[in-house]
Each structure stands twice: as C-alpha cells, then as structure tokens.
Coordinates of C-alpha atoms in Angstrom, one line a residue:
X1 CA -56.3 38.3 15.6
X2 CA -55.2 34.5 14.4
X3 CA -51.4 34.6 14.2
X4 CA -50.1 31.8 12.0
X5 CA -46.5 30.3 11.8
X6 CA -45.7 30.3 7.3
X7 CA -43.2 27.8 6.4
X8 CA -43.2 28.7 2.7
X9 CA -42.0 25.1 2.1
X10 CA -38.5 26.0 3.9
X11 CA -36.2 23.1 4.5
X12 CA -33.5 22.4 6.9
X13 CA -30.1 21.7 6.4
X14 CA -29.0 18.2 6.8
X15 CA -26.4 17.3 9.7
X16 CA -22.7 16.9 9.1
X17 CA -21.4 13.2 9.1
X18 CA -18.6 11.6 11.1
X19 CA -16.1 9.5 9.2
X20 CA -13.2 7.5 9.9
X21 CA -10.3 8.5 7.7
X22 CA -7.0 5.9 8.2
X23 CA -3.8 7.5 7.9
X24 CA -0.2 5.6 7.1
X25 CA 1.7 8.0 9.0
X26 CA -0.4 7.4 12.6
X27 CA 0.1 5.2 15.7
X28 CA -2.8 3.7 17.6
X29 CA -1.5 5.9 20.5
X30 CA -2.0 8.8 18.5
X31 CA -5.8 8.7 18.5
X32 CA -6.2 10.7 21.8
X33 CA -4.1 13.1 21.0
X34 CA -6.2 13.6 17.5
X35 CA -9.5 13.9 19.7
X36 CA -8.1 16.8 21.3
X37 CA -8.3 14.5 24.8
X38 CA -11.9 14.3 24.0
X39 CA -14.0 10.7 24.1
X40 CA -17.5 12.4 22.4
X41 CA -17.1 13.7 19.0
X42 CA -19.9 15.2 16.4
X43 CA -20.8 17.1 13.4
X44 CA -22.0 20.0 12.8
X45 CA -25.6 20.6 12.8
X46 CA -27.6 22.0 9.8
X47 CA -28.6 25.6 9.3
X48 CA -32.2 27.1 10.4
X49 CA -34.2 27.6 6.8
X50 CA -34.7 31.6 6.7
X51 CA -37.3 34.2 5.0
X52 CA -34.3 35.2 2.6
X53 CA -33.2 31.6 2.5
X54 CA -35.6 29.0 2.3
X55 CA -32.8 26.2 2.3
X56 CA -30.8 26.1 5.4
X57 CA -26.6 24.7 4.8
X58 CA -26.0 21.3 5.5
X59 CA -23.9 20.9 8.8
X60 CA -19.8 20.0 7.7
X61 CA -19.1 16.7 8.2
X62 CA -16.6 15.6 10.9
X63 CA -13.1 13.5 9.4
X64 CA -11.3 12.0 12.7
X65 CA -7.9 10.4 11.3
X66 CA -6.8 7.0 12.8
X67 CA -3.9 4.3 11.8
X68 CA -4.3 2.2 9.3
X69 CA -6.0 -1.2 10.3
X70 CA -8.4 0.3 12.8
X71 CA -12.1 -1.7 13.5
X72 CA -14.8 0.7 14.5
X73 CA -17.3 -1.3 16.5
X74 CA -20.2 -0.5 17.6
X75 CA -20.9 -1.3 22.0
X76 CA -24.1 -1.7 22.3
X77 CA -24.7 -4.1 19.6
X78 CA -21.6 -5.3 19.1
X79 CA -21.9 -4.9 15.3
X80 CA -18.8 -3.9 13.0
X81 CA -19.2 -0.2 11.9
X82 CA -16.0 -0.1 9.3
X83 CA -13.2 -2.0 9.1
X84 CA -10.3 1.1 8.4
X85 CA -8.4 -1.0 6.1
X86 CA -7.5 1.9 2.6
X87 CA -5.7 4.5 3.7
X88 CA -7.1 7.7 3.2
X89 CA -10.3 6.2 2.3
X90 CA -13.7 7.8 4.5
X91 CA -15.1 5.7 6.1
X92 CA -18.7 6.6 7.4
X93 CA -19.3 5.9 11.0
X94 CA -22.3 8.1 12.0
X95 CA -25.1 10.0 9.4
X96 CA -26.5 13.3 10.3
X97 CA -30.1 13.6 10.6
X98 CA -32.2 15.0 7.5
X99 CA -33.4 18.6 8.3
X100 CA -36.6 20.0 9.2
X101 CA -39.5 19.8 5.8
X102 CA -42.6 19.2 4.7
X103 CA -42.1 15.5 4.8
X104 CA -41.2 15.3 8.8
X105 CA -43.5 18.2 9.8
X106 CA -40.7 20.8 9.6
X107 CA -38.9 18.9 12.7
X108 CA -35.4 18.4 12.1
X109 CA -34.3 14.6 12.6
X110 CA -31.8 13.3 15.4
X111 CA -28.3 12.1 13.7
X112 CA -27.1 8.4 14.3
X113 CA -25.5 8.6 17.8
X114 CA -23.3 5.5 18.9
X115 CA -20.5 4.6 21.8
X116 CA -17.9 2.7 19.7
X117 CA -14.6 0.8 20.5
X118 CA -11.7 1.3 18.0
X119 CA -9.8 -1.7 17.5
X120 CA -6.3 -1.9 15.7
X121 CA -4.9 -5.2 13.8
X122 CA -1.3 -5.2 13.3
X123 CA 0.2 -5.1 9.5
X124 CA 3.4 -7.3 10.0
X125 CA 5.5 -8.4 7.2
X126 CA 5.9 -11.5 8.9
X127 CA 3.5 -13.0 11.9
X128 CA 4.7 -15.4 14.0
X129 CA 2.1 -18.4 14.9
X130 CA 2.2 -21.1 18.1
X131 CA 1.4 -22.7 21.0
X132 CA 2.5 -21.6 24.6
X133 CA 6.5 -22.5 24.5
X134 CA 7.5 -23.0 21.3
X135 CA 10.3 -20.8 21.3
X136 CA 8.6 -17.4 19.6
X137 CA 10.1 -15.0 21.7
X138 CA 13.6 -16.6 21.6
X139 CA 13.1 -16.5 18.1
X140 CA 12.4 -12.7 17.6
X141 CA 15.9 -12.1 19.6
X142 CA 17.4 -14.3 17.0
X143 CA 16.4 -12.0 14.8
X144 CA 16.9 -9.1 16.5
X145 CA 19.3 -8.6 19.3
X146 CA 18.3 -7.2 22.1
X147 CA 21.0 -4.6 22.0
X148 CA 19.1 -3.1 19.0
X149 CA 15.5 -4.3 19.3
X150 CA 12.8 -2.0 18.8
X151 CA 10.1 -3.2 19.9
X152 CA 6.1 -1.6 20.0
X153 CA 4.4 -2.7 22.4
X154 CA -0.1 -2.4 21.8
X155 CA -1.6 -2.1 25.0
X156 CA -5.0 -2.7 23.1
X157 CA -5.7 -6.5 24.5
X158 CA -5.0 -7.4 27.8
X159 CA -2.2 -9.1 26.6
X160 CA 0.5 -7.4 24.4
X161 CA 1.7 -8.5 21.3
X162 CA 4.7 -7.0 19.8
X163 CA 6.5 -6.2 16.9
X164 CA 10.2 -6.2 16.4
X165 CA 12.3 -4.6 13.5
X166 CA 14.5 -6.8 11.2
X167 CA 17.2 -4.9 9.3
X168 CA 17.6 -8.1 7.0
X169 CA 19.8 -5.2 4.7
X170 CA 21.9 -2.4 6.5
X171 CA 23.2 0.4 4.6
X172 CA 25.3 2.8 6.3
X173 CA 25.1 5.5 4.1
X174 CA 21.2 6.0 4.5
X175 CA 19.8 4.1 7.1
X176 CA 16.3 5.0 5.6
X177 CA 17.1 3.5 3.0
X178 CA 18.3 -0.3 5.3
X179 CA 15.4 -3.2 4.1
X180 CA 13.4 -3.6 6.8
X181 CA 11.4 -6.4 7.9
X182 CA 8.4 -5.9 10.6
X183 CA 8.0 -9.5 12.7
X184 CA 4.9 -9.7 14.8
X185 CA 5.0 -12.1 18.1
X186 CA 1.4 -12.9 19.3
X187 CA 0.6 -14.5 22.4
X188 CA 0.7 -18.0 21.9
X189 CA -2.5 -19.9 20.9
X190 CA -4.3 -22.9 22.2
X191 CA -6.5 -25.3 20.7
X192 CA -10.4 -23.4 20.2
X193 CA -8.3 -20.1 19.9
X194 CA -10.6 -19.9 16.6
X195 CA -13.5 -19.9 19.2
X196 CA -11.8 -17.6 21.5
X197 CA -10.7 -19.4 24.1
X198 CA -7.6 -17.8 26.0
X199 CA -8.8 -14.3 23.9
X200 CA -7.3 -16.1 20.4
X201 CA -9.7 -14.2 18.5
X202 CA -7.9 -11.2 20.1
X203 CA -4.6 -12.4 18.7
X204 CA -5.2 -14.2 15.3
X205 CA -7.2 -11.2 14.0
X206 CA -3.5 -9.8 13.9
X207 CA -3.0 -11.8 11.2
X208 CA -4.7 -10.2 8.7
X209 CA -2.8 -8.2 7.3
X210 CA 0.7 -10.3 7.5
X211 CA 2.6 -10.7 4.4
X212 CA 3.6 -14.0 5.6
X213 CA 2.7 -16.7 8.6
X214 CA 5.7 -18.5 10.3
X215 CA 4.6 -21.5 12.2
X216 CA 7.1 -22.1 14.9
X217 CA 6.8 -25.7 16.5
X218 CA 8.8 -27.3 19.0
X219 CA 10.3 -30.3 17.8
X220 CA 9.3 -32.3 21.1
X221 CA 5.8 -32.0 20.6
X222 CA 3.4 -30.0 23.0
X223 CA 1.6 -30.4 26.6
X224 CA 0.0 -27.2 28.0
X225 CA 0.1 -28.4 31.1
X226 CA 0.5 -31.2 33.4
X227 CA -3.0 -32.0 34.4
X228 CA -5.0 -34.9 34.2
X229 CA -6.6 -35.0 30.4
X230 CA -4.2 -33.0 28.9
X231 CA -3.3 -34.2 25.5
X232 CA 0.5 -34.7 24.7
X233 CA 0.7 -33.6 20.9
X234 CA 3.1 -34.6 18.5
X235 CA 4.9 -31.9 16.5
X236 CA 2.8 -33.3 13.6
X237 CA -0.4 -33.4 15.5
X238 CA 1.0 -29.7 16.2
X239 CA 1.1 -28.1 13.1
X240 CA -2.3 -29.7 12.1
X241 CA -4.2 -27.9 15.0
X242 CA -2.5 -24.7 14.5
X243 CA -3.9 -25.2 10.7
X244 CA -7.3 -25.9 12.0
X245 CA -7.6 -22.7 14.2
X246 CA -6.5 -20.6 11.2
X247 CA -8.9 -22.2 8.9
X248 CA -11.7 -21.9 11.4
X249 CA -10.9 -17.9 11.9
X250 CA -10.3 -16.9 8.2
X251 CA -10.0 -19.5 5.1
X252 CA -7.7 -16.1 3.7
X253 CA -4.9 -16.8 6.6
X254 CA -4.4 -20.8 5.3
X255 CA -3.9 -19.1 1.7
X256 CA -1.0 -16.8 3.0
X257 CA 2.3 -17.6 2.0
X258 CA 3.9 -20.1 5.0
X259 CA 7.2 -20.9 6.6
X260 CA 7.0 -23.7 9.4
X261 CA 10.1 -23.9 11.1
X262 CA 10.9 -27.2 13.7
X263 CA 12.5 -25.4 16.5
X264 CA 14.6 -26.8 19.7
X265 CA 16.8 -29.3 17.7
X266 CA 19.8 -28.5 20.2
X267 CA 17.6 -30.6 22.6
X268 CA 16.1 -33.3 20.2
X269 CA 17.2 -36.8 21.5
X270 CA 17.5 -38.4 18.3
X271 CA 19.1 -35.8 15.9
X272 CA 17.7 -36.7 12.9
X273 CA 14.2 -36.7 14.0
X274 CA 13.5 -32.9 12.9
X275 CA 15.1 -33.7 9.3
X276 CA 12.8 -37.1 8.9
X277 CA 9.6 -35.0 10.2
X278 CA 10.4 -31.5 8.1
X279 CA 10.4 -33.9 5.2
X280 CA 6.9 -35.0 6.0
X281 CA 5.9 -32.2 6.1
X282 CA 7.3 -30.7 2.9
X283 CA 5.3 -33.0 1.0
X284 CA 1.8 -31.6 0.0
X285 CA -0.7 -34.9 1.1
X286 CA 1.3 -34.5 5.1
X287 CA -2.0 -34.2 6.2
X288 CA -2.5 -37.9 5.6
X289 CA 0.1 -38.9 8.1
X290 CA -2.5 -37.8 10.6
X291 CA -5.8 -39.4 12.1
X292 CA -9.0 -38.5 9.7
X293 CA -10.4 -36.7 12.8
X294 CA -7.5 -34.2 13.1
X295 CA -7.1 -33.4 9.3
X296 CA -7.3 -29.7 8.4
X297 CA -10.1 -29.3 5.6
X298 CA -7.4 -26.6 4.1
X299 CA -4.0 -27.9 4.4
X300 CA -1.1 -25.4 4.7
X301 CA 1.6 -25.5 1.6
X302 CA 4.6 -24.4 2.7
X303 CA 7.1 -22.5 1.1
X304 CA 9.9 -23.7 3.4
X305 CA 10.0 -26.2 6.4
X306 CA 13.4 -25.7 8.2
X307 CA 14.3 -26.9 11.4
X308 CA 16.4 -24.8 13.4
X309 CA 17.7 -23.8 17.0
X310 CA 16.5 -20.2 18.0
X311 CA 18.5 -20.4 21.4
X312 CA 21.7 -20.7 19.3
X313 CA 20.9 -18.2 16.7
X314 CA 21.1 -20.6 14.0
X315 CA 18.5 -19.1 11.5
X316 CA 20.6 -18.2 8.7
X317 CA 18.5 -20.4 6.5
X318 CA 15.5 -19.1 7.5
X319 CA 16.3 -15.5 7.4
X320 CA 17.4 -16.3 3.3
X321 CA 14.3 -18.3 3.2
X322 CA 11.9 -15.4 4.3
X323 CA 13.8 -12.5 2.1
X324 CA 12.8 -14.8 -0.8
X325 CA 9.3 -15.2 0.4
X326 CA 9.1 -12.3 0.7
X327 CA 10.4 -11.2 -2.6
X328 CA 7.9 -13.1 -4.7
X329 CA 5.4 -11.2 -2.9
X330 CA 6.5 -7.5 -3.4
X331 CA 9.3 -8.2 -5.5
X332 CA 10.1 -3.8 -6.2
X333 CA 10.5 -3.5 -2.2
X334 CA 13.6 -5.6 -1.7
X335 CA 17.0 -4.3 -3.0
X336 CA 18.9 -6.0 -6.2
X337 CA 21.7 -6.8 -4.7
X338 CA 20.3 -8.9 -1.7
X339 CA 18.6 -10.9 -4.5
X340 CA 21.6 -12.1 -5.8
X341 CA 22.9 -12.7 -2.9
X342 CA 19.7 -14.6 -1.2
X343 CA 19.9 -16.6 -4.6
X344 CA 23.5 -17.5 -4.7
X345 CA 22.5 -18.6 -1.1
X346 CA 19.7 -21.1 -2.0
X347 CA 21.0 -22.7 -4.6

C-alpha cells in the first residue's frame, strides 16, 4: 500500500509582526521594565492548516511601547529600522514569515529576525549649542537653581546630556498648571562634530526635536587646548563654525528658531566689545565679516543676540526673549497673562 500526504490546497497562517509603538507617557528607562527584563522578543507564529480548516490563523502581532523619539537600528547592518517619532503611531520593525502553501511547497517561511539598538533623541523646548567652556552648564543654573533643579540624566551615550526644568511661570495654586520650559545641555561640540569627531553626531542628533537652539559663545573667543596648531577662534569665527556643523548634520537645525547669546561679559576687557560684536551679528549679511573659507552656506537668523553674564545670573533679558520665541511657535501653550507681561517687557 502507497500512503500519500493530501494537502487539499491548505495554507498556513502567516506570522505575527513586531512593531514599535511610541508612547508620550514613557521614559527611556522604562523600556526594560516593558520587556518584562527580556532582551529577545517575537510574535506569534501562524496556525497549522487542518482537515476541518484548510486556512490556518495568522500569528498576533507583537506591539512593544517605547518613549517618544526612539531610533530602532538595525546592528548588523547598521541600517535605520524606524525612526519612533508619532506617538502612538506602529511602527513596523520585524514581518512574520508567509505560511506554509502551494507557492513555497507547503513549508512555512522564517520571519525577519534582527539584533537592534534603540536609540532616544531628546525633545527639548530649548537646546543649548557650544564649544567646550562656553559657559553652558553655568547657564542652566542660571536658569534653574540648583536648590530646585531637576535634572534627567540619559545614560544612553557615553557621555550624558541633561535636561533641566524651567518654571518660567509659577502658580501656586496648581503647580501642574506652572509654564514649564524643558532646556537641554549637550556636551559641548568641536569643530567636525558634523563628522563625528568627539561622538558629535551622538549629541547634535538631540537636536531634532528642539523648539529652539540657543548658541552660547564666550565672548573671549575659543582655544580647545594649548597645543601646538590649535586655532585661537574669535567669537565671530565661533558662531560661524558652530553654524557649519549644524548645517553639515541637518539643513532643518539652521532653520530652527535661534537665540545666540555672547556670554562672560563680567570678564571682557573692553566692555563694550560684546555690544559692538552682538550688533554684527544681528545683522542678516554677518556672515560677510568672515573669511570666504569659513562662511556657512546657510547662515543662522537670529531671533535675539544678547550678551549676558551666566555666572552672575544676569539673564533676565534672555529669559523674556525665549518666552517670546517661544510663543510665536506654540502660541496656545503659554499663559495670557505672561504675554503681557513678556510684552510690556520688550518694548
């Protein structure tokens, strides 16, 4: 007797998917604990075609929430997966494999199978931008005291940027209700950042997603170090290369709103110096003060260009400056009141 397997033209169902699903209400920290403590996750397989059922169910998909801002990439290849950026949006990371039919001999298909890294870009109101020393640091205590700072820190990159809270508007009846401003202080950059040296492109991907970019710039000028062939740069020189590394990352970052502020004017010999150079700068052809060779191809326009001493707290102007900034750009999400007030201010 010949025994012979009968498919009846059965078919397999399909494998589950695994998407990427960003949430608004999730920290980068809380990835693990959404995995369960698990590194390997999967969908279900499809169902076996039966005698009574010729059309097996497709396997469920699998939906792994992360925060908002998250970069799936894949290892091996080094190849962007999904870039998390809509929340609640599914992303598709992995497809199942088609089931077993006529058209694969009845031999279910492997699913894509991939070792990824999950990278998270901050989503600052407001992100700081410099070279080593230019007072970025002293200038997120300015806006925050230390008493009260709240800081996050990302231990993502081997260095750690963080993010402070500015209550530009307390309110002591409902302190959810306090208008809040999230300020982002990256490592300082150095000139090929855009090319990753020092890591930059580890930092000035945080940049993203920031509302606004405050260039901070010592009004001294800039040395990174001491040795033999370092350049000296002028604060003009300064702001130009900061330009060209955020051109040569993203053209989007140079069309962000910008604040430049001129910092360390308690130390400037000649006192008037930072006045005379912020008005060069205001002007929209500064670039032409500059060398041809060291011209940015996209100039920054800045909204404001304010020199200031972050050691002595004296930021007042730049803290009325950003609220209005700010307002043009989500003009619902800051409260009537400091409107006026930020107005009456700038007059």
């Amino acid at each position: 007797m010949i025994s012979r397997q009968v498919h009846y033209d059965g078919r397999g169902g399909n494998g589950g998917n695994v998407y990427l699903v960003p949430s608004t209400s999730m920290a980068f920290i809380d990835i693990k604990k959404e995995l369960g403590g698990k590194s390997k996750v999967k969908a279900q397989s499809g169902g076996h075609s039966q005698k009574v059922r010729l059309v097996g169910d497709n396997g469920e998909h699998t939906y792994v929430k992360v925060p908002v801002g998250i970069e799936a990439v894949d290892m091996e290849r080094n190849v962007l997966l999904a870039r998390c950026s809509r929340p609640f949006q599914k992303y598709l990371i992995a497809c199942g494999g088609s089931g077993g039919n006529a058209r694969n001999h009845y031999k279910g298909e492997p699913g894509e199978q991939f070792d990824i890294s999950l990278h998270l870009k901050l989503r600052p109101n407001v992100g700081l931008v410099g070279f080593p020393n230019a007072g970025k640091s002293t200038l997120m205590k300015a806006f925050v005291p230390r008493k009260s700072i709240k800081i996050a820190a990302y231990p993502f990159t081997t260095t750690k940027p963080q993010v402070a809270f500015w209550v530009a508007e307390k309110r002591k009846e409902d302190e959810e209700s306090d208008f809040t401003l999230s300020i982002a202080d990256l490592p300082g950059l150095i000139e090929g950042a855009s090319q990753n040296r020092g890591k930059g492109y580890q930092f000035l991907k945080h940049l993203e997603y920031a509302d606004v970019l405050l260039l901070v710039v010592d009004c001294l000028g800039f040395q990174l170090s001491n040795k033999p062939g370092e350049p000296f740069r002028s604060p003009l020189e300064v702001v130009a290369l900061l330009n060209h590394e955020l051109e040569n990352y993203s053209k989007k970052l140079v069309q962000k709103p910008a604040l430049l502020v001129l910092n360390k004017i308690d130390i400037s010999p000649d006192k008037e110096e930072p006045s005379r150079l912020a008005e060069k700068l205001r002007s929209l052809d500064w670039p032409l003060q500059l060398p041809e060779k060291l011209r940015p191809r996209f100039p920054l326009q800045f909204d404001y260009v304010i020199p200031i001493s972050a050691k002595l707290g004296e930021i007042e102007e730049l803290k009325r400056a950003l609220i209005r900034t700010y307002r043009n750009l989500h003009p619902s999400e800051v409260p009537q009141d400091l409107l006026e007030d930020d107005d009456k201010s700038l007059l």
